[in-house]
Structure formats: structure tokens, C-alpha cells
Amino acid sequence: MRKKKLCMTALGLTVLVMSACGQKESGADGSASDGAESGGGTVSEQHAEEADARREPPDIVFYPLSGEGDSLTVQACGYDWSWPEGADQMGAAIADSAHPLSEGAPWDTLTLFENGDGFSDYSLTIEVNPDELGINMWNLEEIGNSGAPGIQTGVFQREEIAAADFSIPLQAGKIYEIYVKWEKDNVGENGGFGIAYYVFKTSCPVSEETDADGLTRKVSEEQEVSEAVFGGA
């Protein structure tokens, strides 16, 4: 179950250890003068009022470029997030969640339109443009093995992510973890800063197969993997 802590901190305090989706990452230098800067200066009262303060990271949305297949909205499963609370206060939230390969984790599933081992291109939309986005991937067969190394399929910077034609390739039968970073320097524009993790599964459309008795049943690639790993009837 996800654990979530909310706190109010004096302007300038930063959290040094960030924990999300079973992973930890070191934070910023934590100096007392740079807790909420925008363009090199302290966030003024006017900027704090103008900023649309966000108390959680935004969702991300996937759309198939082909126009066929499902779309999916994914919420952050773990994050370290801060936002301005007036001119001299910062709010902070830390949420922790299970490792991406945890058995029984309630990750959302995106069903890709095409079967096979090829990749399908999906646009990725985030309401607040981040400064960095990275993608890690595992095979469904690795569910339950939290020590399995992920494959990093891409790291993108702010200019690439903000482009109108930004998209990422997705493959069926995978677990994906996407980390997204927002820098403190853009807090006045973004309404918050920090790092968030988004996890989801991909599967093929349901297909039909005939067993030895001539009976037809509908299966998905995820079902086939589950039966192979955990056993099935």
C-alpha cells in the first residue's frame, strides 16, 4: 500500500532522500537559500500567488499515434514533490509505492493495438512540461523478481518532451517505469518541483487459440505469461 507523508517546511529546506516505487535517489544540495527559486531568484509573493500550486505531480496520458487502440492515464505511484505556500513557506509530499516488479501490484494496463514483437508509437502528454523523462522496461516474466535489471529505453530533455510530435515506442508484454523530473528553477511556472515515478503494464489484444480438445478460448499475452510463470489450469 502506498504510504504518503505531507509536511510544511520553511522556505529553503529540501528532502535529501527520495523514495519512490521501491527506489531511492539523492536530492539537491539543500542549501538554505535556494529552496524555491525561479530563474535564479527567490519566489516572490506575487509569483507565489500567480503560480498554480500543485500538491501532487500531474498525471501522464498515452495516446496511440495510429489512432487505433486504447489510451491510458497514469497517476504517479511514488514521488518527492514540493510546492510554494505563500511567499515564505513550502509544502512537501513524499509518497512511496511497491517495486515495479512486485507480485499483485495494481498497475494499470495499456492494451496495444497490434500483436507481435514490434513497437507501437504513443504520444505522451503531461500537463506540466518536465525537465527530464526516462523510461525503464522489464519483461512480464520478471514479475516477482525485484532484483531483475531494467532496460533503459530512453532519456529525454525538456525541449524534446515539449515538442508537439513527442512520442515514445511501447512494446506489448512489458512492465514500464517512467521517471519524470521538474527542476526547482521552474517552480514559478510549474507550481511545484520534484521527481515522480509512473508504472504500467502493456499487453496485446485478446486473441483466440484452440486447445487439444478442439475448444477455443480467448487469451491475452499477459495471461500466457502468468500461466507460464505461476502455473495455470
Coordinates of C-alpha atoms in Angstrom, one line a residue:
M1 CA 0.0 0.0 0.0
R2 CA 1.3 3.4 -0.9
K3 CA 2.5 5.5 2.1
K4 CA 2.2 9.2 1.9
K5 CA 3.5 12.0 4.2
L6 CA 2.6 15.7 4.0
C7 CA 4.6 18.4 5.7
M8 CA 5.1 22.1 5.7
T9 CA 8.7 23.3 5.7
A10 CA 10.4 26.7 5.9
L11 CA 11.5 28.0 2.6
G12 CA 14.8 26.5 1.7
L13 CA 14.6 23.1 3.3
T14 CA 14.9 20.2 1.0
V15 CA 14.4 16.4 1.4
L16 CA 17.7 14.6 0.8
V17 CA 16.4 11.1 0.4
M18 CA 13.6 10.5 -2.2
S19 CA 11.9 7.2 -2.2
A20 CA 9.5 6.1 -4.9
C21 CA 8.4 2.7 -6.4
G22 CA 11.0 0.9 -4.3
Q23 CA 13.9 3.1 -5.4
K24 CA 15.9 5.8 -3.7
E25 CA 17.6 8.8 -5.2
S26 CA 19.7 11.6 -3.7
G27 CA 18.2 15.1 -3.7
A28 CA 19.7 18.5 -4.3
D29 CA 22.4 20.2 -2.2
G30 CA 19.9 21.5 0.3
S31 CA 21.5 25.0 0.9
A32 CA 19.3 27.3 2.9
S33 CA 19.0 30.0 0.2
D34 CA 17.8 28.0 -2.8
G35 CA 14.7 26.1 -1.7
A36 CA 12.3 27.7 -4.1
E37 CA 14.0 29.7 -6.8
S38 CA 12.6 30.8 -10.2
G39 CA 15.1 32.0 -12.8
G40 CA 17.8 32.4 -10.1
G41 CA 15.8 34.5 -7.6
T42 CA 13.6 33.7 -4.6
V43 CA 9.9 33.2 -5.4
S44 CA 8.2 36.5 -4.5
E45 CA 4.8 36.8 -3.1
Q46 CA 3.5 37.9 -6.5
H47 CA 4.9 34.8 -8.1
A48 CA 3.6 32.6 -5.4
E49 CA 0.1 34.0 -6.0
E50 CA 0.3 33.6 -9.7
A51 CA 1.7 30.1 -9.6
D52 CA -0.9 27.3 -9.8
A53 CA 0.4 25.4 -6.8
R54 CA 0.3 21.7 -7.3
R55 CA 0.3 19.4 -4.3
E56 CA 0.9 16.3 -6.4
P57 CA 2.7 15.6 -9.6
P58 CA 0.5 15.7 -12.7
D59 CA -0.9 12.6 -14.5
I60 CA 0.6 11.4 -17.8
V61 CA -1.6 10.3 -20.7
F62 CA -0.7 7.9 -23.5
Y63 CA -2.5 8.1 -26.9
P64 CA -1.7 5.8 -29.9
L65 CA -0.4 7.7 -32.8
S66 CA -2.1 5.4 -35.2
G67 CA -5.5 6.4 -33.8
E68 CA -6.3 2.8 -33.1
G69 CA -6.1 1.1 -29.7
D70 CA -6.5 2.2 -26.2
S71 CA -5.3 5.4 -24.4
L72 CA -4.3 5.4 -20.8
T73 CA -4.0 7.9 -18.0
V74 CA -1.4 7.0 -15.3
Q75 CA -1.0 8.6 -11.9
A76 CA 2.3 8.9 -10.1
C77 CA 2.8 5.8 -7.9
G78 CA 5.6 7.4 -5.9
Y79 CA 7.1 10.9 -5.7
D80 CA 9.0 13.5 -3.8
W81 CA 7.2 16.8 -4.5
S82 CA 7.3 20.4 -3.2
W83 CA 5.2 23.5 -3.9
P84 CA 5.1 27.1 -2.7
E85 CA 2.7 28.0 0.1
G86 CA 2.7 31.8 0.1
A87 CA 5.8 33.9 0.0
D88 CA 7.9 32.2 2.7
Q89 CA 6.6 28.6 3.1
M90 CA 7.0 25.4 1.1
G91 CA 4.7 22.4 1.2
A92 CA 6.2 19.0 0.7
A93 CA 4.8 15.5 0.0
I94 CA 6.6 12.1 -0.2
A95 CA 4.8 9.0 -1.5
D96 CA 6.3 5.6 -1.6
S97 CA 5.0 2.6 -3.5
A98 CA 5.8 -1.0 -4.4
H99 CA 8.7 -2.0 -6.7
P100 CA 7.6 -2.2 -10.4
L101 CA 8.0 -6.0 -10.4
S102 CA 6.1 -6.7 -7.2
E103 CA 3.6 -9.5 -7.5
G104 CA 0.0 -8.3 -7.4
A105 CA 0.9 -4.7 -7.7
P106 CA -2.3 -2.8 -9.1
W107 CA -0.6 -1.3 -12.1
D108 CA -2.8 0.0 -14.9
T109 CA -2.6 -2.0 -18.2
L110 CA -2.3 -0.4 -21.7
T111 CA -3.6 -2.8 -24.4
L112 CA -1.6 -2.2 -27.6
F113 CA -3.5 -2.4 -30.9
E114 CA -1.1 -4.8 -32.7
N115 CA 0.2 -8.2 -31.7
G116 CA 3.8 -9.4 -32.2
D117 CA 7.2 -8.2 -31.0
G118 CA 7.1 -4.8 -32.8
F119 CA 6.9 -1.5 -31.1
S120 CA 3.9 0.9 -31.3
D121 CA 4.4 4.7 -31.1
Y122 CA 2.4 6.5 -28.4
S123 CA 2.2 10.2 -27.7
L124 CA 2.9 11.1 -24.1
T125 CA 1.1 14.1 -22.7
I126 CA 2.0 15.8 -19.4
E127 CA 0.1 19.0 -18.3
V128 CA 3.3 20.5 -16.9
N129 CA 6.4 20.1 -19.1
P130 CA 9.2 18.4 -17.2
D131 CA 12.9 18.9 -17.5
E132 CA 13.8 15.2 -17.9
L133 CA 12.0 12.0 -18.6
G134 CA 13.5 8.5 -18.5
I135 CA 12.0 5.1 -19.4
N136 CA 12.9 1.7 -17.9
M137 CA 11.4 -1.6 -19.1
W138 CA 11.1 -5.2 -17.9
N139 CA 9.6 -8.4 -19.3
L140 CA 6.4 -9.6 -17.7
E141 CA 8.2 -12.9 -16.9
E142 CA 10.3 -10.9 -14.4
I143 CA 7.3 -10.1 -12.1
G144 CA 8.2 -11.2 -8.6
N145 CA 12.0 -10.7 -9.1
S146 CA 12.7 -7.2 -7.8
G147 CA 16.4 -7.7 -8.5
A148 CA 15.9 -8.0 -12.2
P149 CA 17.7 -5.2 -14.0
G150 CA 15.6 -3.0 -16.2
I151 CA 16.4 -1.9 -19.7
Q152 CA 16.6 1.8 -20.2
T153 CA 14.9 2.6 -23.5
G154 CA 15.3 6.4 -23.5
V155 CA 16.1 9.6 -21.6
F156 CA 14.6 12.9 -22.9
Q157 CA 15.2 16.5 -22.0
R158 CA 12.8 19.4 -21.7
E159 CA 13.0 20.6 -25.4
E160 CA 12.3 17.1 -26.7
I161 CA 9.4 16.5 -24.3
A162 CA 7.7 19.8 -25.1
A163 CA 7.8 19.2 -28.9
A164 CA 4.3 18.7 -30.5
D165 CA 5.4 15.5 -32.1
F166 CA 7.0 13.9 -29.0
S167 CA 6.2 10.2 -28.7
I168 CA 7.7 7.0 -27.3
P169 CA 7.7 3.4 -28.6
L170 CA 6.0 0.8 -26.5
Q171 CA 6.1 -3.0 -26.8
A172 CA 3.5 -5.5 -25.6
G173 CA 4.2 -7.8 -22.7
K174 CA 6.3 -5.4 -20.7
I175 CA 6.4 -3.5 -17.4
Y176 CA 7.3 0.1 -17.8
E177 CA 8.5 2.6 -15.2
I178 CA 8.8 6.2 -16.3
Y179 CA 10.5 8.7 -14.1
V180 CA 9.9 12.4 -14.6
K181 CA 11.8 15.4 -13.1
W182 CA 10.8 19.0 -12.6
E183 CA 13.6 21.4 -11.6
K184 CA 13.3 24.0 -8.8
D185 CA 14.2 26.8 -11.1
N186 CA 10.9 26.5 -12.9
V187 CA 8.7 26.3 -9.8
G188 CA 7.1 29.7 -10.6
E189 CA 5.9 28.3 -14.0
N190 CA 5.1 24.8 -13.0
G191 CA 3.6 25.3 -9.5
G192 CA 5.9 22.7 -8.0
F193 CA 9.1 20.7 -8.4
G194 CA 10.5 17.2 -7.7
I195 CA 10.6 13.7 -9.2
A196 CA 7.7 11.3 -9.8
Y197 CA 7.5 7.6 -10.9
Y198 CA 4.8 6.1 -13.2
V199 CA 4.4 2.4 -13.7
F200 CA 2.1 0.4 -16.0
K201 CA 1.9 -2.8 -18.0
T202 CA 1.4 -3.4 -21.7
S203 CA -0.5 -6.3 -23.3
C204 CA -1.7 -7.5 -26.7
P205 CA -5.3 -7.6 -27.6
V206 CA -7.2 -10.7 -26.7
S207 CA -6.8 -13.5 -29.2
E208 CA -8.2 -16.9 -29.7
E209 CA -6.5 -20.2 -29.5
T210 CA -7.7 -23.8 -29.9
D211 CA -6.6 -26.5 -27.4
A212 CA -6.0 -30.2 -27.9
D213 CA -9.7 -31.0 -27.3
G214 CA -10.7 -28.6 -30.1
L215 CA -12.1 -26.0 -27.6
T216 CA -11.5 -22.3 -28.4
R217 CA -10.6 -19.9 -25.6
K218 CA -9.6 -16.3 -25.6
V219 CA -6.2 -15.4 -24.1
S220 CA -4.0 -12.3 -23.9
E221 CA -0.2 -12.3 -23.8
E222 CA -0.4 -11.3 -20.1
Q223 CA -2.4 -14.4 -19.3
E224 CA 0.0 -16.6 -21.2
V225 CA 3.0 -15.2 -19.2
S226 CA 1.1 -15.6 -15.9
E227 CA 0.4 -19.3 -16.7
A228 CA 4.0 -19.9 -17.7
V229 CA 5.4 -18.3 -14.5
F230 CA 2.8 -19.2 -11.9
G231 CA 1.1 -22.2 -13.4
G232 CA -2.4 -22.4 -14.8
A233 CA -5.3 -24.8 -15.4

